[in-house]
């Protein structure tokens, strides 16, 4: 059918025979894309008198916004906390490989490292759009070194630091640069954390609480100063106690500033959190749940030994421990596995599971006007899934960047 | 007139849809030969429940119609009467309306031709009756002050010019209007009654809509259902079009 468009000559693609996730529901609607964005077909029809140039039959797939992973330490042999010569190639490799897991945007995460690592690595990370080359980079997530010794988990103790001397200046000196930093995880009980949190928030950086022994009031104060995220809830923090719920208590705290929402990351690989705990968190605060992989270099590779920054980790099946210990260190789960496991463990709707990996991380980072949804004028980053939530195809800016049968992954 | 009585809303809708489909297929549309379907107009453009949205979501997005073949009266046009006159010209240019499909108001109106509308009226700006404004309030959050008091509408005469007219009437609240339309005389207070003077009218209704009719009328037309159902069975498709063209369009006439 000839198209007659007054706004643009770019080709219009109409994805038909599909169910799309829109307005929190799977609806039987067609998805229209032009120039890398989701197009409003009604305006096209009446205002431009245009129609589709290409129609694609999606064979009854589910179409969901692409997944956004805000905590991923590496994968496929690449460790983002290692200052190698070919660091950029490492980012490229991971961003390309995770397309098959349905991830269209991510935050490369660095665990606690010496300042030299940050100074070498951070300038090599740049925010960039995704495409055929790989998922988009939204910015770095710096998990540490301003965290608690008691809850360091897999982070190396000798690299932990405080900022009690110079507050924000200390932090800046440690990292070297904050350009392209999107999230910083820190422990709010540390002295002068409030100033640091305020300063980071002013710069548009998302502050996350984690690897901490903070009690609930300290956590609430941090939120009041701007913190909006909790790094892998339950892990590396004080357990929930009925007289002092600690950081976990933020999920139902009444001291959250009006109009703000606290989000919390969960690694739903079946190992980091007991399914019952996952359900408790989900039921307490469903709109804040953000699925993350916390994947490490060994993800996507055979079991064995790999690095995680300054540490050596051992992979045995789905379990990843600091070599010779029982301390969990990251995961080898993929994002689509996490989505499926989350849906099974909580019995939630498909829509809820998909939004926990797309809409909620977009809302956390304040980018839901262009990512994380299939609303008109959003970036056309989306996935085709089958009914069991396995990724069949990945699209970024309306272009197919990965397909199940082609690569056979 | 053919009065088609089905059991309920779904069955009435389905029968009507099948009939329209068969009519289109038998007409044999093609390049340069358009099947012109007429539909009554509705709410103003810029409302979320606007007529454009309604038509898009309920009709256009489900079919492969070209946007340039869609002509909707524009309530935002600078010169409304000129818009109406141009619309009449467009109908003429398209070769006239082949089939007009419409509903009926509880006050017996067709399109927005409220009681008192001339039975030979053309497309024009029409003031709306209070009943219609009340009925439309649900599209404007129940706020009566927001409901438009005027609308552009095709006239009774415009619809009478169509080669065939199909009226859909379902629900008990329409029963009295149906009675006035087909069992009483032609009257400008019940404008649908004008179609008693049209050669090809089909009224499709459900049981509830017949509540005010004479038992005799209902029995008569129900008895004709065997014959009327031949209009929807077999269901033709465009692929078989060639073979069917040689057969006559209707097995009988009114």
XYZ file of C-alpha atoms in Angstrom:
663
model
C 0.000 0.000 0.000
C 1.511 3.352 -0.958
C 2.240 5.618 1.946
C 1.815 9.334 1.783
C 3.492 10.955 4.757
C 3.684 14.667 5.285
C 5.929 14.557 8.348
C 8.714 12.252 7.254
C 9.682 9.991 4.391
C 11.296 7.386 6.623
C 9.838 3.891 6.231
C 7.077 2.871 8.587
C 7.025 -0.666 9.949
C 3.861 -2.216 11.338
C 4.311 -5.258 13.586
C 1.070 -7.262 13.467
C -0.318 -10.413 15.040
C 1.230 -9.726 18.428
C 0.357 -8.826 21.999
C 2.088 -5.692 23.234
C 2.742 -4.558 26.782
C 1.096 -1.184 27.111
C -0.596 0.532 30.062
C 0.467 -2.352 32.298
C -1.437 -4.883 30.216
C -0.816 -7.215 27.332
C -3.080 -5.873 24.586
C -3.788 -7.242 21.176
C -2.541 -4.243 19.214
C -0.164 -3.614 16.354
C 3.145 -1.883 17.053
C 4.121 0.890 14.658
C 7.704 2.120 14.340
C 9.285 4.952 12.403
C 12.777 6.440 12.702
C 13.632 4.371 15.735
C 10.609 5.446 17.734
C 7.182 4.039 18.502
C 4.677 5.722 16.214
C 1.063 6.681 16.905
C -0.901 5.010 14.092
C -4.044 7.028 14.663
C -2.230 10.324 14.120
C -0.486 8.804 11.120
C -3.821 7.762 9.661
C -5.821 10.940 10.189
C -3.181 13.712 10.233
C -0.654 12.414 7.726
C -2.934 10.065 5.799
C -0.032 7.642 5.939
C 0.140 3.899 6.168
C 2.696 1.166 6.722
C 5.493 0.497 4.245
C 6.331 -2.886 5.740
C 4.079 -5.205 7.694
C 5.663 -7.942 9.791
C 3.703 -10.875 11.140
C 4.934 -11.566 14.668
C 3.230 -14.958 14.865
C 1.386 -14.139 18.091
C 4.555 -13.175 20.006
C 4.548 -11.063 23.114
C 6.204 -7.703 22.474
C 7.722 -6.080 25.540
C 10.016 -3.082 26.067
C 13.660 -4.155 26.105
C 15.125 -5.126 29.475
C 17.347 -2.683 31.339
C 20.065 -4.154 33.595
C 21.353 -1.594 36.101
C 23.763 -3.939 37.849
C 26.021 -6.115 35.716
C 29.711 -6.556 36.539
C 30.698 -8.249 33.326
C 30.171 -11.493 31.474
C 31.605 -13.820 28.858
C 35.055 -13.518 30.376
C 34.926 -9.720 30.598
C 35.276 -8.075 34.029
C 34.371 -4.373 34.121
C 36.466 -3.884 37.261
C 39.665 -4.959 35.559
C 41.705 -2.224 33.905
C 42.797 -4.112 30.837
C 44.224 -2.671 27.632
C 41.216 -3.718 25.616
C 38.621 -2.541 28.140
C 36.491 -0.917 25.439
C 36.431 -4.165 23.491
C 35.222 -5.860 26.662
C 32.273 -3.465 26.984
C 31.484 -4.016 23.319
C 31.554 -7.778 23.711
C 29.228 -7.846 26.695
C 26.849 -5.311 25.184
C 26.617 -7.440 22.068
C 26.163 -10.757 23.879
C 23.459 -9.617 26.281
C 21.171 -8.787 23.362
C 20.267 -12.462 23.348
C 19.157 -12.150 26.967
C 16.786 -9.352 26.023
C 18.869 -6.539 27.516
C 18.748 -3.424 25.349
C 20.300 -0.959 27.831
C 22.636 -1.506 30.783
C 24.881 0.094 33.398
C 28.334 -1.520 33.453
C 29.036 -1.999 37.146
C 32.380 -1.675 38.906
C 32.884 -3.347 42.291
C 35.147 -1.863 44.994
C 38.502 -1.195 43.354
C 41.628 0.851 44.000
C 41.505 4.440 42.691
C 43.917 3.556 39.909
C 41.352 1.227 38.408
C 38.652 3.883 38.448
C 41.011 6.441 36.946
C 41.893 4.108 34.111
C 38.512 2.550 33.435
C 35.928 5.286 33.909
C 37.159 7.572 31.128
C 36.722 4.621 28.773
C 33.049 4.231 29.538
C 30.784 6.451 27.510
C 27.038 6.749 27.396
C 25.930 5.547 24.002
C 22.861 4.341 22.164
C 22.393 0.694 21.421
C 22.127 -0.787 17.982
C 23.308 -3.733 15.956
C 26.625 -3.463 17.790
C 25.017 -4.110 21.142
C 22.891 -2.863 23.998
C 23.005 0.814 24.896
C 25.252 1.986 27.736
C 23.338 4.209 30.141
C 26.329 4.986 32.346
C 28.432 3.262 34.976
C 27.224 1.887 38.292
C 29.909 2.279 40.962
C 29.278 -0.198 43.737
C 31.757 0.830 46.409
C 34.343 1.554 47.735
C 32.383 3.664 50.235
C 30.715 0.704 51.832
C 30.671 -1.048 55.181
C 33.453 -3.382 56.228
C 30.969 -5.661 57.977
C 28.922 -6.097 54.833
C 31.606 -6.066 52.191
C 30.454 -9.393 50.774
C 32.752 -10.192 47.876
C 34.396 -6.748 47.826
C 38.111 -6.593 48.788
C 38.586 -5.120 52.253
C 41.842 -3.359 51.507
C 40.117 -1.165 48.929
C 37.265 0.020 51.160
C 37.324 3.747 51.915
C 35.517 6.402 53.834
C 34.790 10.020 52.951
C 34.767 11.442 56.451
C 37.716 13.714 55.706
C 36.621 15.504 52.567
C 33.092 14.178 51.852
C 32.247 14.727 48.185
C 35.788 15.795 47.268
C 37.116 12.492 48.611
C 34.639 10.626 46.475
C 35.543 12.608 43.390
C 39.249 12.092 43.990
C 38.740 8.349 44.373
C 36.766 7.969 41.183
C 38.617 10.589 39.203
C 35.586 11.522 37.131
C 31.814 11.344 37.444
C 31.034 11.911 33.769
C 29.114 8.875 32.562
C 28.441 7.685 36.120
C 24.788 6.878 36.538
C 24.514 5.119 39.895
C 26.668 5.061 43.033
C 26.126 2.495 45.786
C 27.271 3.525 49.228
C 26.621 2.791 52.884
C 24.591 5.664 54.407
C 25.749 5.091 58.006
C 29.189 6.405 57.021
C 29.990 9.859 58.399
C 29.147 12.766 56.066
C 27.172 10.500 53.760
C 24.279 12.985 53.731
C 26.434 15.668 52.116
C 27.739 13.204 49.575
C 24.266 11.911 48.771
C 22.961 15.437 48.313
C 25.834 16.394 46.036
C 25.526 13.279 43.900
C 21.770 13.709 43.600
C 22.267 17.330 42.521
C 24.499 16.065 39.745
C 21.720 13.762 38.547
C 23.432 10.617 39.781
C 21.217 7.973 41.347
C 22.341 7.092 44.865
C 21.791 3.545 46.016
C 22.085 2.110 49.507
C 23.889 -1.186 49.886
C 26.657 -3.171 51.554
C 25.661 -1.440 54.754
C 24.731 -1.975 58.396
C 22.481 1.080 58.474
C 19.376 1.028 60.594
C 16.046 2.241 59.303
C 16.429 5.870 60.460
C 19.809 6.180 58.812
C 18.365 4.713 55.633
C 15.379 7.065 55.773
C 17.656 10.032 56.258
C 19.610 8.959 53.211
C 16.404 8.796 51.200
C 15.441 12.235 52.393
C 18.750 13.512 51.096
C 18.122 11.969 47.704
C 18.836 8.246 47.709
C 16.335 6.354 45.552
C 17.633 2.798 45.166
C 18.616 -0.185 47.277
C 21.331 -2.450 45.907
C 20.339 -6.152 45.861
C 17.788 -6.086 48.665
C 18.464 -8.470 51.576
C 21.998 -9.214 50.443
C 24.843 -7.343 52.179
C 22.655 -5.523 54.657
C 21.219 -6.180 58.097
C 18.427 -8.700 58.051
C 14.885 -7.507 58.668
C 14.216 -7.160 62.389
C 10.749 -6.362 63.660
C 12.002 -3.553 65.921
C 14.479 -2.195 63.451
C 13.776 -3.285 59.886
C 16.976 -1.676 58.636
C 17.253 -0.842 54.962
C 14.601 -3.449 54.181
C 12.162 -1.251 56.103
C 12.356 1.374 53.357
C 9.904 -0.730 51.357
C 7.099 0.278 53.681
C 8.540 3.381 55.317
C 6.247 6.347 55.816
C 9.128 8.797 55.783
C 9.676 8.741 52.049
C 9.273 12.286 50.641
C 5.993 12.809 48.818
C 6.049 12.047 45.122
C 9.152 9.893 45.417
C 9.451 6.171 45.195
C 12.202 3.976 46.580
C 13.260 1.266 44.145
C 15.101 -1.875 45.118
C 17.151 -4.290 43.065
C 16.566 -8.018 43.349
C 18.655 -10.797 41.901
C 15.986 -13.382 41.193
C 18.302 -16.212 40.205
C 16.899 -18.545 42.839
C 20.112 -18.351 44.879
C 20.589 -14.853 46.227
C 17.142 -14.769 47.730
C 14.812 -17.468 48.922
C 11.612 -17.331 46.855
C 9.602 -16.644 49.994
C 11.713 -13.574 50.706
C 11.314 -12.476 47.102
C 7.559 -12.764 47.533
C 7.568 -10.792 50.767
C 9.430 -7.923 49.143
C 7.272 -8.024 46.036
C 4.040 -8.015 47.991
C 5.212 -5.236 50.311
C 6.215 -2.866 47.512
C 5.495 -4.245 44.030
C 6.008 -0.985 42.158
C 9.575 -0.585 43.390
C 11.002 -3.928 42.366
C 13.812 -3.775 39.820
C 15.261 -7.014 38.494
C 19.051 -7.010 38.164
C 21.464 -9.782 37.235
C 24.575 -8.688 39.185
C 26.247 -10.905 36.593
C 29.981 -11.443 36.744
C 32.619 -12.291 34.179
C 31.829 -15.980 34.374
C 28.288 -15.475 33.123
C 27.873 -17.180 29.798
C 30.985 -19.307 30.277
C 31.624 -22.820 31.519
C 31.948 -23.413 35.281
C 35.377 -22.699 36.763
C 37.429 -19.815 38.091
C 37.063 -16.210 37.008
C 37.878 -12.789 38.399
C 35.641 -10.164 39.959
C 37.862 -7.112 40.223
C 40.535 -7.887 42.779
C 38.978 -11.208 43.780
C 38.877 -14.690 42.349
C 35.506 -16.357 42.160
C 34.527 -19.917 41.523
C 31.471 -20.918 39.533
C 29.667 -24.148 40.229
C 26.392 -24.390 38.339
C 24.407 -21.280 39.217
C 26.383 -20.648 42.407
C 29.227 -18.165 42.385
C 31.393 -17.880 45.492
C 34.648 -16.173 46.410
C 37.131 -18.992 45.750
C 37.431 -21.214 48.821
C 34.522 -19.612 50.695
C 30.749 -19.642 50.802
C 30.454 -15.913 50.232
C 28.207 -15.185 47.284
C 29.788 -12.931 44.716
C 27.564 -11.834 41.904
C 25.684 -14.301 39.755
C 25.812 -15.989 36.400
C 22.139 -15.551 35.773
C 20.942 -13.877 32.610
C 18.243 -11.217 32.655
C 15.638 -13.310 30.871
C 16.246 -16.168 33.320
C 15.680 -13.725 36.166
C 12.424 -12.539 34.644
C 11.156 -16.108 34.241
C 12.248 -17.133 37.708
C 10.662 -14.030 39.227
C 7.370 -14.757 37.490
C 7.359 -18.398 38.637
C 8.430 -17.709 42.215
C 5.907 -14.942 42.841
C 3.118 -16.206 40.621
C 2.742 -12.652 39.403
C 1.312 -11.738 36.017
C 3.498 -11.751 32.940
C 3.025 -7.979 32.720
C 4.363 -7.455 36.246
C 7.407 -9.624 35.618
C 8.220 -7.819 32.387
C 7.789 -4.378 33.934
C 10.176 -5.260 36.770
C 12.903 -5.577 34.128
C 11.912 -2.685 31.886
C 9.551 -0.034 33.209
C 10.849 0.035 36.792
C 14.560 0.432 35.967
C 13.583 3.157 33.488
C 11.587 4.919 36.198
C 14.496 4.553 38.629
C 16.791 6.347 36.202
C 14.153 8.899 35.241
C 14.137 7.871 31.577
C 10.674 6.334 31.293
C 9.639 8.982 28.783
C 11.873 7.272 26.234
C 12.843 3.831 27.555
C 11.089 1.038 29.350
C 7.707 1.408 27.676
C 6.041 1.022 24.297
C 4.324 4.388 24.555
C 4.138 6.596 21.473
C 7.381 8.516 20.818
C 9.458 6.201 23.063
C 12.640 4.662 21.702
C 11.705 1.507 19.820
C 13.777 -0.868 21.959
C 11.721 -4.001 22.315
C 11.733 -7.799 22.406
C 9.626 -10.538 20.918
C 9.014 -13.270 23.458
C 7.181 -16.555 23.243
C 4.532 -17.476 25.808
C 7.175 -18.944 28.129
C 9.016 -15.617 28.135
C 11.966 -16.828 26.098
C 13.471 -14.123 23.911
C 12.877 -14.762 20.210
C 14.152 -11.477 18.826
C 15.638 -8.218 20.081
C 15.086 -4.823 18.468
C 16.860 -1.557 19.177
C 15.619 1.688 17.607
C 13.250 -0.377 15.503
C 16.017 -2.488 13.932
C 16.332 -6.203 14.587
C 19.656 -6.722 16.372
C 19.296 -10.345 17.419
C 17.101 -13.273 16.488
C 16.804 -16.721 18.037
C 17.282 -18.978 15.009
C 19.971 -16.886 13.335
C 22.657 -17.081 16.010
C 21.518 -20.326 17.607
C 22.606 -19.132 21.044
C -38.221 -3.497 4.524
C -36.503 -6.578 5.847
C -36.797 -6.904 9.613
C -34.150 -9.292 10.919
C -34.742 -10.377 14.503
C -31.877 -12.092 16.315
C -31.817 -13.289 19.898
C -29.308 -10.872 21.397
C -26.768 -8.091 20.796
C -23.921 -10.422 19.778
C -26.012 -12.345 17.302
C -27.488 -9.201 15.823
C -23.994 -7.718 15.422
C -22.676 -10.851 13.826
C -25.573 -11.120 11.381
C -25.131 -7.505 10.366
C -21.377 -7.980 9.918
C -21.864 -11.022 7.718
C -24.440 -9.212 5.652
C -22.175 -6.241 5.084
C -19.323 -8.562 4.178
C -21.407 -10.405 1.615
C -22.634 -7.123 0.172
C -19.095 -5.830 -0.256
C -17.837 -9.047 -1.797
C -20.762 -9.333 -4.186
C -20.339 -5.704 -5.208
C -16.890 -6.693 -6.455
C -14.855 -3.623 -5.483
C -11.571 -2.947 -7.217
C -9.294 -0.158 -8.427
C -11.588 2.662 -9.472
C -14.673 0.808 -8.223
C -15.214 1.739 -4.612
C -17.782 0.334 -2.252
C -18.905 3.473 -0.483
C -19.941 2.724 3.072
C -21.835 5.456 4.862
C -21.784 5.859 8.634
C -23.316 8.481 10.902
C -21.041 11.107 12.481
C -20.428 11.713 16.176
C -18.342 13.587 18.714
C -15.894 16.432 18.062
C -12.321 15.817 16.946
C -10.092 16.683 19.855
C -11.651 14.593 22.516
C -10.058 11.350 23.682
C -13.359 9.670 23.006
C -13.536 11.550 19.737
C -15.217 10.124 16.738
C -11.840 9.784 15.034
C -10.503 7.714 17.971
C -13.690 5.702 18.084
C -13.567 4.944 14.370
C -9.842 4.193 14.491
C -10.038 1.812 17.447
C -13.244 0.081 16.426
C -12.902 -0.027 12.676
C -10.008 1.452 10.721
C -7.118 -0.158 12.605
C -8.627 -3.597 11.976
C -8.864 -3.246 8.198
C -6.520 -2.224 5.428
C -8.302 0.898 4.266
C -6.223 3.710 2.746
C -6.496 6.910 4.770
C -7.314 8.934 1.651
C -10.478 6.876 1.221
C -11.792 7.945 4.610
C -13.965 11.052 4.661
C -15.061 12.301 8.051
C -16.948 15.532 8.596
C -14.558 17.953 10.275
C -16.204 19.724 13.196
C -13.184 22.047 13.450
C -13.477 23.373 9.904
C -13.492 27.191 9.691
C -16.680 27.317 7.608
C -18.965 24.564 8.825
C -21.632 24.942 6.169
C -19.020 24.839 3.420
C -17.628 21.682 5.023
C -21.099 20.137 4.886
C -21.660 21.148 1.279
C -18.268 19.789 0.285
C -19.145 16.516 1.982
C -22.276 16.174 -0.133
C -20.134 16.815 -3.233
C -17.656 14.123 -2.154
C -20.490 11.623 -1.868
C -21.656 12.486 -5.364
C -18.108 12.240 -6.693
C -17.720 8.779 -5.150
C -20.785 7.616 -7.060
C -23.165 7.808 -4.136
C -23.347 5.702 -0.999
C -23.765 2.000 -1.719
C -24.754 1.032 1.808
C -25.482 3.272 4.789
C -25.203 1.620 8.192
C -26.625 3.441 11.163
C -28.272 3.095 14.533
C -31.363 4.693 15.982
C -31.738 6.944 18.986
C -34.339 6.343 21.703
C -36.126 9.318 20.171
C -36.091 7.674 16.789
C -33.378 9.795 15.234
C -31.031 8.608 12.496
C -27.534 10.123 12.670
C -28.104 13.438 14.455
C -31.368 14.154 12.705
C -33.249 14.911 15.898
C -37.056 15.003 16.118
C -38.301 17.787 13.917
C -35.552 17.441 11.332
C -36.708 17.752 7.783
C -37.103 14.388 6.104
C -35.402 15.792 3.013
C -32.533 17.446 4.901
C -28.938 17.342 3.665
C -25.587 17.377 5.497
C -25.623 20.336 7.858
C -24.944 21.736 11.332
C -27.606 20.476 13.688
C -28.535 21.435 17.240
C -28.703 18.444 19.533
C -31.704 17.440 21.591
C -31.360 17.299 25.378
C -31.718 13.518 25.286
C -28.716 13.229 23.002
C -26.656 15.608 25.147
C -27.494 13.529 28.221
C -26.629 10.340 26.409
C -23.265 11.784 25.350
C -22.410 13.094 28.813
C -20.693 9.819 29.646
C -17.971 10.725 27.138
C -17.267 13.985 28.973
C -16.947 12.743 32.544
C -20.638 13.310 33.143
C -20.144 17.063 32.894
C -23.094 18.380 30.896
C -21.472 21.760 30.315
C -18.681 20.089 28.361
C -20.920 18.218 25.949
C -21.141 19.894 22.528
C -24.628 21.200 21.738
C -24.218 21.058 18.008
C -22.956 18.511 15.574
C -22.352 18.102 11.885
C -24.524 15.384 10.483
C -25.638 13.819 7.266
C -29.268 14.642 6.576
C -32.218 12.307 6.279
C -32.314 13.079 2.601
C -28.604 12.285 2.278
C -29.183 8.840 3.743
C -32.289 8.287 1.638
C -30.064 8.724 -1.434
C -28.013 5.679 -0.442
C -28.734 2.604 -2.529
C -29.285 0.545 0.611
C -29.822 1.403 4.261
C -29.155 -0.853 7.244
C -30.339 0.196 10.694
C -29.082 -1.608 13.810
C -31.357 -1.487 16.840
C -30.677 -3.380 20.022
C -31.959 -3.069 23.566
C -35.293 -2.504 25.236
C -34.739 1.255 25.468
C -34.944 1.422 21.667
C -38.113 -0.656 21.439
C -40.518 2.271 21.324
C -38.472 4.014 18.672
C -38.502 0.866 16.527
C -42.277 0.675 16.898
C -42.661 4.282 15.813
C -40.240 3.749 12.942
C -41.915 0.757 11.319
C -45.458 0.369 12.598
C -46.546 3.990 12.660
C -46.588 6.507 9.857
C -43.783 8.502 8.302
C -43.248 11.368 10.718
C -40.480 13.945 11.124
C -40.675 13.449 14.895
C -39.334 9.944 14.390
C -36.952 10.534 11.509
C -36.054 6.862 11.015
C -39.618 6.390 9.775
C -38.493 8.099 6.563
C -36.976 4.812 5.430
C -40.423 3.357 4.957
C -40.149 5.172 1.635
C -36.737 3.709 0.761
C -36.507 0.786 -1.664
C -33.897 -1.253 0.227
C -33.943 -1.072 3.997
C -32.764 -3.715 6.427
C -33.531 -3.378 10.136
C -31.398 -5.691 12.290
C -32.513 -5.975 15.893
C -32.472 -8.175 18.960
C -35.467 -9.594 20.859
C -35.505 -6.764 23.381
C -35.914 -4.149 20.683
C -39.124 -5.797 19.488
C -40.896 -5.374 22.820
C -43.211 -2.636 21.576
C -44.078 -4.269 18.254
C -47.248 -6.193 17.510
C -46.905 -9.898 18.033
C -48.179 -10.277 14.462
C -45.294 -8.221 13.078
C -42.670 -10.123 15.028
C -44.104 -13.522 14.078
C -44.269 -12.559 10.429
C -40.654 -11.522 10.191
C -39.338 -14.308 12.359
C -41.042 -16.650 9.963
C -39.034 -15.136 7.144
C -35.683 -15.784 8.875
C -35.084 -18.962 6.865
C -35.181 -16.901 3.716
C -33.311 -13.928 5.228
C -30.509 -16.139 6.462
C -29.684 -16.974 2.853
C -28.271 -13.459 2.696
C -25.550 -14.399 5.159
C -25.061 -18.045 4.324
C -22.955 -18.906 2.450
C -20.413 -16.319 3.575
C -18.553 -15.119 0.499
C -14.912 -14.196 0.309
C -13.043 -11.981 -2.133
C -11.146 -14.972 -3.473
C -14.306 -16.685 -4.631
C -15.578 -13.394 -5.964
C -15.196 -14.255 -9.611
C -17.421 -17.317 -9.408
C -20.172 -15.582 -7.429
C -20.426 -12.575 -9.676
C -22.422 -14.519 -12.191
C -25.114 -15.332 -9.631
C -27.893 -12.876 -8.920
C -27.376 -10.542 -6.003
C -30.532 -11.439 -4.113
C -32.599 -14.606 -4.227
C -35.809 -12.575 -3.773
C -37.005 -8.985 -3.460
C -39.095 -7.129 -0.897
